[in-house]
Short mmCIF file of C-alpha atoms in Angstrom, two decimals:
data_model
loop_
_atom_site.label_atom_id
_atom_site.label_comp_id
_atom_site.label_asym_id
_atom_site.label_seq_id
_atom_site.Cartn_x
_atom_site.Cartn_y
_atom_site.Cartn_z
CA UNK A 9 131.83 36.22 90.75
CA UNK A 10 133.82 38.53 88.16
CA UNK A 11 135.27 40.10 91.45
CA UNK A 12 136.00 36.93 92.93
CA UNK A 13 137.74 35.88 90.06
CA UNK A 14 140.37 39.16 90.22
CA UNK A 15 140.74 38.77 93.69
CA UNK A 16 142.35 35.51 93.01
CA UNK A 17 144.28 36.55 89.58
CA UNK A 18 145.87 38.91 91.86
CA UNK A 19 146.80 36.77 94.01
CA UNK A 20 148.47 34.56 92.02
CA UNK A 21 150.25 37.44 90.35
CA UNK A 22 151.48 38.47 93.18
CA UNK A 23 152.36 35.15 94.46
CA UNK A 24 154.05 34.89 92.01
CA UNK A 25 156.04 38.01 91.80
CA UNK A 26 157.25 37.44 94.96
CA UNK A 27 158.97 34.21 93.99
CA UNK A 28 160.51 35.31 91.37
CA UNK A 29 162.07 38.13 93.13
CA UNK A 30 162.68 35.73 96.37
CA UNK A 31 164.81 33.37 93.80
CA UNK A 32 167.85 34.87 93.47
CA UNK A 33 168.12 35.54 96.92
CA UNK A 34 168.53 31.92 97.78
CA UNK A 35 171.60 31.70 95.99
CA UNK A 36 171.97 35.20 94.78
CA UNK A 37 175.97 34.15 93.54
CA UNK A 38 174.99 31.49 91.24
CA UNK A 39 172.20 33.23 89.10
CA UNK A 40 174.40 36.72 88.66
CA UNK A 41 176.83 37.07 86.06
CA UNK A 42 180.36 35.94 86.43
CA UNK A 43 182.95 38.51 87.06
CA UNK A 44 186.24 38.30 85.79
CA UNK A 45 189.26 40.06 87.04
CA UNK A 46 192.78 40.24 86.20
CA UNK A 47 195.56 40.73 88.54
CA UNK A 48 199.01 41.55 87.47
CA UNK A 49 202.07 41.60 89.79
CA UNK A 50 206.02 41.87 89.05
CA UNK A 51 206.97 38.54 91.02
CA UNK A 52 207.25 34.45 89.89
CA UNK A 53 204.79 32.18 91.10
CA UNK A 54 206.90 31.17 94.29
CA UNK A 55 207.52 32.37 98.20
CA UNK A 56 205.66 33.93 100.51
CA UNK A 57 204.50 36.56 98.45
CA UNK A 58 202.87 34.89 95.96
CA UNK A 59 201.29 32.65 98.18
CA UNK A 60 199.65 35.71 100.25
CA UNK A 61 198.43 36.83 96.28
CA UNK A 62 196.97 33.30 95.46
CA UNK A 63 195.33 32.94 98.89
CA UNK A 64 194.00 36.14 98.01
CA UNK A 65 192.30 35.48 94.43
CA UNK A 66 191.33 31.96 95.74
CA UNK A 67 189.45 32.85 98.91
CA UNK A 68 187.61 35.65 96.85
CA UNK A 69 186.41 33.34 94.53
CA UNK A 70 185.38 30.64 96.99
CA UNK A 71 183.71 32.56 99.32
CA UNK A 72 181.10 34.91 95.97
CA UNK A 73 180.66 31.27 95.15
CA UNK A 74 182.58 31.06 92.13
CA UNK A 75 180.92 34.30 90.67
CA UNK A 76 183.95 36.37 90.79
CA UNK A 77 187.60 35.01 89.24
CA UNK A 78 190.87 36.51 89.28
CA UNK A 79 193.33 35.75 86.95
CA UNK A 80 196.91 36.23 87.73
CA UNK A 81 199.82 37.54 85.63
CA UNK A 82 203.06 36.83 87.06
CA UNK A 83 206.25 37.85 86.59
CA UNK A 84 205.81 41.39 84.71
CA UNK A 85 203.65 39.46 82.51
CA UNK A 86 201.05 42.39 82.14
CA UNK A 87 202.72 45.39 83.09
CA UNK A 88 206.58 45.72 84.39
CA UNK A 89 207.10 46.17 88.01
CA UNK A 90 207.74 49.77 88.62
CA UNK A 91 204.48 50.26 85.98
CA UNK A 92 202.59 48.45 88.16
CA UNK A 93 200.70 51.49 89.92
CA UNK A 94 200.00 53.51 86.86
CA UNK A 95 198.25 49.69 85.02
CA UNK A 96 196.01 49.64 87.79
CA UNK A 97 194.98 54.06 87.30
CA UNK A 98 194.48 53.60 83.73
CA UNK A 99 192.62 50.14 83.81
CA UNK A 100 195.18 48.08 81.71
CA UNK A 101 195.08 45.59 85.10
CA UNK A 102 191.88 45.57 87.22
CA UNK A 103 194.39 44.59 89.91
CA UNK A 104 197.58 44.83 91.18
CA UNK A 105 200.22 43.41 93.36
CA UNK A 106 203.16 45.82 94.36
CA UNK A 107 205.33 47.78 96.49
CA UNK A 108 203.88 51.27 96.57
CA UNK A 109 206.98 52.15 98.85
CA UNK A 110 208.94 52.48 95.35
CA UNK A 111 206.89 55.14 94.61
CA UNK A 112 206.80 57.97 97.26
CA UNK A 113 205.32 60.43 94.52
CA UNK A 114 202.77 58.75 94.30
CA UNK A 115 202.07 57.11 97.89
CA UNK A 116 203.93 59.07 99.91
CA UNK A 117 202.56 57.97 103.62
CA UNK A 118 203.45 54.30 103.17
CA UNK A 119 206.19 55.26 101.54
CA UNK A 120 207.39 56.92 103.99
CA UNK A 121 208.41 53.45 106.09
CA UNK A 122 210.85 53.19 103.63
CA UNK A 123 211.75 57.03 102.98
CA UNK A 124 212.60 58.06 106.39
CA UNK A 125 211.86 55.51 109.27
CA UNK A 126 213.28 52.07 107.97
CA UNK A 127 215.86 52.98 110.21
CA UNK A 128 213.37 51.36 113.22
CA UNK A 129 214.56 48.22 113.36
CA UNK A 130 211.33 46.75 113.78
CA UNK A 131 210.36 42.87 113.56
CA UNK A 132 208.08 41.06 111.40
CA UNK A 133 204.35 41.97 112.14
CA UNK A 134 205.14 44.81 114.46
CA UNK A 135 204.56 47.95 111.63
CA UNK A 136 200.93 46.12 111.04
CA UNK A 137 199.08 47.87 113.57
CA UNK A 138 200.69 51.09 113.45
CA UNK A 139 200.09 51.94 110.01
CA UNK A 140 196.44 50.90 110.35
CA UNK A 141 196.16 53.15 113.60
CA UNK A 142 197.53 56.09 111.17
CA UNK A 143 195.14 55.20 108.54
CA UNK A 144 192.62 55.09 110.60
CA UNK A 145 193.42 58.51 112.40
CA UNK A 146 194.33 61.07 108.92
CA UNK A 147 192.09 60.70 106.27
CA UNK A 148 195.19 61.83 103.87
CA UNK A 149 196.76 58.79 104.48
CA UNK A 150 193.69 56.83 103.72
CA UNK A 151 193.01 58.47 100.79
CA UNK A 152 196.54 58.64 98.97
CA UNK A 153 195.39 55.63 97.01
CA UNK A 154 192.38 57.01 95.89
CA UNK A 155 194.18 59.96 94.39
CA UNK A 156 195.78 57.11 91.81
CA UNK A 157 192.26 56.04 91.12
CA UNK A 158 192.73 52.89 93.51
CA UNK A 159 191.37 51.01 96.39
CA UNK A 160 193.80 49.16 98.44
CA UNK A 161 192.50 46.07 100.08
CA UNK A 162 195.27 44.39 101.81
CA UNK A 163 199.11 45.59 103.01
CA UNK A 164 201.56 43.44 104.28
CA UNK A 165 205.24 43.75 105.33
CA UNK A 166 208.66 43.29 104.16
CA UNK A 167 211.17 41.41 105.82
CA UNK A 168 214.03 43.19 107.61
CA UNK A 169 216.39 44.02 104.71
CA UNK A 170 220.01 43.56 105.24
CA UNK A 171 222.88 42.65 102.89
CA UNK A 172 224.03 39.78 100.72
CA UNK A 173 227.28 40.12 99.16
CA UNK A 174 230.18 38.40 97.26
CA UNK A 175 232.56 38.69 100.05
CA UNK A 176 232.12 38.74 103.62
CA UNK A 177 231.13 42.31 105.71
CA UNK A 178 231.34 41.76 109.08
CA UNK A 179 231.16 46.00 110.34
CA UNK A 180 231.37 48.92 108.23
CA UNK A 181 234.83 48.85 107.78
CA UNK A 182 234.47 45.68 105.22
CA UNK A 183 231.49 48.27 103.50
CA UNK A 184 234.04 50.44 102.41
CA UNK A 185 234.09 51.35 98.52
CA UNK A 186 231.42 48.51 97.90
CA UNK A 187 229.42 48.52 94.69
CA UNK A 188 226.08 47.26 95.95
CA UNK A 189 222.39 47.39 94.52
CA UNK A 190 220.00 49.67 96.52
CA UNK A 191 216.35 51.03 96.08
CA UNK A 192 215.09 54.82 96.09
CA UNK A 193 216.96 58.11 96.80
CA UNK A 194 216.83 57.71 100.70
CA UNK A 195 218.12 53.88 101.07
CA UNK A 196 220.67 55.25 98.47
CA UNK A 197 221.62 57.87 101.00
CA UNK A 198 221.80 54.99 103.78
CA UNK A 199 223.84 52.81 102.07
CA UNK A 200 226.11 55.53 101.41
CA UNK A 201 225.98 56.86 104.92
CA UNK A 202 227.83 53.50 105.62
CA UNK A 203 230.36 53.39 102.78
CA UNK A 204 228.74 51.51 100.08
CA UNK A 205 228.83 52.73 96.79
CA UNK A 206 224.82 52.73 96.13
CA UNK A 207 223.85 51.68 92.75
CA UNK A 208 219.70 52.07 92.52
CA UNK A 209 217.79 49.03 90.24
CA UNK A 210 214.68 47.17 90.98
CA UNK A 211 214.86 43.26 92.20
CA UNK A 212 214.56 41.93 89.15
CA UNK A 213 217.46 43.27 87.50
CA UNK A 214 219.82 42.13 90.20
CA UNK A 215 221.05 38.80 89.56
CA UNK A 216 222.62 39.60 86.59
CA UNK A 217 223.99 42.79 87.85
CA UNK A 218 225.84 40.97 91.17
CA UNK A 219 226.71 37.86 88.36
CA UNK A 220 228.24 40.19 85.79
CA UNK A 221 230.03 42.59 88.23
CA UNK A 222 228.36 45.89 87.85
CA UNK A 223 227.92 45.33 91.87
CA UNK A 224 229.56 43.28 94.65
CA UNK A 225 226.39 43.12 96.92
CA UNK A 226 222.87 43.31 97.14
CA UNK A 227 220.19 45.11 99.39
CA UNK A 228 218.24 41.93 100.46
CA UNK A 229 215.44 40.48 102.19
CA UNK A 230 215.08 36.28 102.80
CA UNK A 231 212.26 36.78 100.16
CA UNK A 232 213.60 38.68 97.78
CA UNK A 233 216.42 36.57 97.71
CA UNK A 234 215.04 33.14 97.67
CA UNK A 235 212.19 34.36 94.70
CA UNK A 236 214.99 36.03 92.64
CA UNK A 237 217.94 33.39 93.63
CA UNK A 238 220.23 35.51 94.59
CA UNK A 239 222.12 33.17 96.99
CA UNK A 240 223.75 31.47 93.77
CA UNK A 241 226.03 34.50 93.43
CA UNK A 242 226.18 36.31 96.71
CA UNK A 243 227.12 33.40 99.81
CA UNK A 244 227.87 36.13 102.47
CA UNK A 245 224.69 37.50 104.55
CA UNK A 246 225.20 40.46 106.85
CA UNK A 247 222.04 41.16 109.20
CA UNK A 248 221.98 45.01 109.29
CA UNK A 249 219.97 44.75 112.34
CA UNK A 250 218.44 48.63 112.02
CA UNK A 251 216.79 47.76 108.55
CA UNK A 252 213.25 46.76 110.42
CA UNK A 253 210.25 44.74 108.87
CA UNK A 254 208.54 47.96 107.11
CA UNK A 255 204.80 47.54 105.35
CA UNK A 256 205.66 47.71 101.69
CA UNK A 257 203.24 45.82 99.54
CA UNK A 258 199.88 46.33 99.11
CA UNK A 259 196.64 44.82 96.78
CA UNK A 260 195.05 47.43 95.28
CA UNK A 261 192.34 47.54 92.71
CA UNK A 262 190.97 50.36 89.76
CA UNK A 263 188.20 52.45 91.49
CA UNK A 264 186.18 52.45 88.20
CA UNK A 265 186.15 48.61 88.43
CA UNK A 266 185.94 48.79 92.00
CA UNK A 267 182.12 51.23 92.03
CA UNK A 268 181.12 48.64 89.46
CA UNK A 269 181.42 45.67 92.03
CA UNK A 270 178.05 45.02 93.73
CA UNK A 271 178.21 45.86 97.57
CA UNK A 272 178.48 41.86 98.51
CA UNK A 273 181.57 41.52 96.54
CA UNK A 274 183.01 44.40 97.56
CA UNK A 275 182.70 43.69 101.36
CA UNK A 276 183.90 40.02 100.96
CA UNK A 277 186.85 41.44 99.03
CA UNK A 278 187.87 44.04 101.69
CA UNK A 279 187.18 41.66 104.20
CA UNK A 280 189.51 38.56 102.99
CA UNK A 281 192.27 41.34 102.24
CA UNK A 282 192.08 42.64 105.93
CA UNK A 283 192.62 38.55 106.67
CA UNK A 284 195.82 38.53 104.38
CA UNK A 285 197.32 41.52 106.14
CA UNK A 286 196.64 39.74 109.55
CA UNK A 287 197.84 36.59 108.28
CA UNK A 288 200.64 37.15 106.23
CA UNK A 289 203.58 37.98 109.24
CA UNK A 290 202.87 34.30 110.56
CA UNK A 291 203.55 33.26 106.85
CA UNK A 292 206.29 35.70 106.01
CA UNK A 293 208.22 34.50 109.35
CA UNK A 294 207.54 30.38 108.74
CA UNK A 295 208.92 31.06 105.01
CA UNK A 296 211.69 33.02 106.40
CA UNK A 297 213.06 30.22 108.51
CA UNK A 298 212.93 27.74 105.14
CA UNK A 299 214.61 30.24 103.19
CA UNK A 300 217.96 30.22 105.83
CA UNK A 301 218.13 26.73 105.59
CA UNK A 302 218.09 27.14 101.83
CA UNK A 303 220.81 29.60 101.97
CA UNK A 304 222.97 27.59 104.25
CA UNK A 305 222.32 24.79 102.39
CA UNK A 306 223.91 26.56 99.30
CA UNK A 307 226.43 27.66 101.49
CA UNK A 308 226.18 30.95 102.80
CA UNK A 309 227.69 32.13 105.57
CA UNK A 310 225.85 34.71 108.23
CA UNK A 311 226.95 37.67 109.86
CA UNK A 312 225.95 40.02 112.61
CA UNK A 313 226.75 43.95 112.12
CA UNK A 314 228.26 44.90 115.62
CA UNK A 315 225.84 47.06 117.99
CA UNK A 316 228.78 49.71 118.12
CA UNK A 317 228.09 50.01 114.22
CA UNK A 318 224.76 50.16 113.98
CA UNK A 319 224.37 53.04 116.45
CA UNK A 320 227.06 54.82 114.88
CA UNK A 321 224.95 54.45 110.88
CA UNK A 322 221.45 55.19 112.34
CA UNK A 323 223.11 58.52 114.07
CA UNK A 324 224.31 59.32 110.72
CA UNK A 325 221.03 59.42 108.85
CA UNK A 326 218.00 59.05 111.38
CA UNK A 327 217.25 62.64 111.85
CA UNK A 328 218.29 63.87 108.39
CA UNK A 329 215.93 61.32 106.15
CA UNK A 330 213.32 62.12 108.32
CA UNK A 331 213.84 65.61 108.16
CA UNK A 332 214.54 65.74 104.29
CA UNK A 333 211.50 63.51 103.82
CA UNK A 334 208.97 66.06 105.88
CA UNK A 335 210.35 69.35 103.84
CA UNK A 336 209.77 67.40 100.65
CA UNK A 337 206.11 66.42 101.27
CA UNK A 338 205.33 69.60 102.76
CA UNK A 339 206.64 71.15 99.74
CA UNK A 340 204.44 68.71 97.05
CA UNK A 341 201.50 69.79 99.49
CA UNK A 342 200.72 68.32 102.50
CA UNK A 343 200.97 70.99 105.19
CA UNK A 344 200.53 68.51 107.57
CA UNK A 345 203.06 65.95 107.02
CA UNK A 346 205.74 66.77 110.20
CA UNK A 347 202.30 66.21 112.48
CA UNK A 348 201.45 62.82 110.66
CA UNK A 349 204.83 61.34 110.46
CA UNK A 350 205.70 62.46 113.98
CA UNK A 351 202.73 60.21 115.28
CA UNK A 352 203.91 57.64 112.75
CA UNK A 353 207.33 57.11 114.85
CA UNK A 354 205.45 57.51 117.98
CA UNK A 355 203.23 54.60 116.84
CA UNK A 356 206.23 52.53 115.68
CA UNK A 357 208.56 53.84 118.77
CA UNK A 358 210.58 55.48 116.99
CA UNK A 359 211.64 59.29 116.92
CA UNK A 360 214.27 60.06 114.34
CA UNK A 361 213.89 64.08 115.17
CA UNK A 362 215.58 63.63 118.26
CA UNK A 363 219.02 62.13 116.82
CA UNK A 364 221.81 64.35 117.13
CA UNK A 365 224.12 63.43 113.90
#
């Protein structure tokens, strides 16, 4: 009888242990603790950008079930814009929003589009699969974010840049002597290439620098200039037409908060950034086509940089960015950077080596 009687203690126990670990995994988001994550970007709550960042944060936190949130900061709120990578290293924001193509010391493969083969002339959504093939392929590029202590989950593209200015440029004669606002050493060396005088500031000092006269035009994309409202000082648009759509921005999150997220948040969090990257050309192109009709709306007036011109700027610079770029990464140490951003331009069809200037 006594043995009887364990027999069916035991069972119970057991019974019972087994429910209680079978619980949670009927709704395993619900009965875990809440995670809270902040995000911190440079841009204001508006355009295509920030849309791509809220459809982000609010897909994450729909599909863990409301365990995880992500709160925002907008607008240089948390850290200022060229700050950005180092908050996310150090932990000040879980999270960022940015363009690691501003900082080629610190990513210098996807910095690269903008270093030495902007010059493709690509359209929007074309450099998507490329830089994923490269990604995939050399596990340097891969891993150039997890030398800054970061993961990145999603990338997505800039628009084709070209120029907004206070009077009209219709070829590179009109570009002659032109104070205009540029980005980085290499666009700098572009811009000058073509007879601009370069002046080098982020986005968000630019409105006041084209309203008070420190420069006469601005290095723009429809985006950039919608968010930032540049088109109130600057009605004269010049498509460059060899400035292609070049994958810029990127998500990216602390690696010591990252190891701390349990494996089902982590793969829903890579998985609805790989979405955003997909997603975000058909966005990026359908805001694009609103922004115009702002602009002409406001009254700006469009231009189309001849083909003659074009051909004769990209022959300037093509081959020497590219080659400038390669000697200074091999020189910061990667031995291998002519072989990786060789099969870069193949992937992008592109070849900037073989430009006689």
């Amino acid at each position: 009888m006594k043995r009887k009687g364990y027999l069916i203690k035991g069972v119970i126990v057991l019974l019972s242990v087994l429910f209680l670990v079978g619980l949670p995994l009927q709704n395993s988001w619900g009965k875990e603790k809440e995670i809270n994550l902040n995000l911190a970007t440079w841009g204001p709550p508006t355009g295509a950008i920030a849309q791509g960042i809220q459809w982000y944060a609010d897909e994450v936190v729909k599909r863990t079930g409301h365990r995880v949130k992500i709160k925002i900061f907008w607008a240089q709120s948390l850290a200022k814009q060229m700050e950005l990578p180092h908050a996310c290293r150090t932990g000040t924001a879980d999270m960022v929003a940015m363009l690691p193509v501003y900082h080629p010391e610190l990513f210098p493969f996807m910095a690269a589009n903008m270093e030495c083969l902007i010059l493709w002339g690509g359209e929007i959504g074309q450099g998507i699969k490329p830089y994923r093939k490269l990604r995939e392929e050399f596990p340097e590029v891969r891993g150039e974010f997890e030398k800054q202590n970061q993961r990145l989950l999603a990338f997505w593209e800039y628009a084709r840049m070209d120029v907004i200015s206070k009077k009209p440029i219709k070829g590179l004669a009109d570009a002659q002597g032109v104070k205009m606002r540029s980005a980085g050493m290499v666009l700098s060396k572009i811009f000058k290439a073509a007879g601009f005088i370069p002046v080098t500031m982020p986005s968000t000092e630019a409105y006041d620098a084209a309203s008070g006269g420190v420069v006469d035009a601005l290095l723009a994309s429809p985006e950039t200039t919608y968010k930032f409202k540049w088109y109130e000082v600057c009605k004269y648009w010049t498509r460059t037409g060899i400035l292609g759509s070049i994958v810029a921005y990127g998500i990216s999150i602390n690696l010591n908060v990252w190891n701390k997220l349990p494996t089902d948040v982590q793969e829903v969090m890579d998985r609805v950034g790989s979405e955003l990257t997909d997603r975000y050309p058909t966005l990026l192109f359908e805001e694009n086509k609103r922004y115009e009709k702002i602009f002409r709306d406001a009254g700006v007036k469009f231009y189309e940089l001849p083909l003659a011109d074009q051909e004769a700027w990209r022959k300037k610079v093509a081959r020497s960015s590219f080659e400038d770029y390669v000697k200074k990464m091999e020189k910061t140490g990667y031995p291998n950077a002519r072989k990786i951003l060789q099969r870069y331009g193949e992937l992008l069809g592109y070849k900037p080596w073989e430009y006689s200037e």
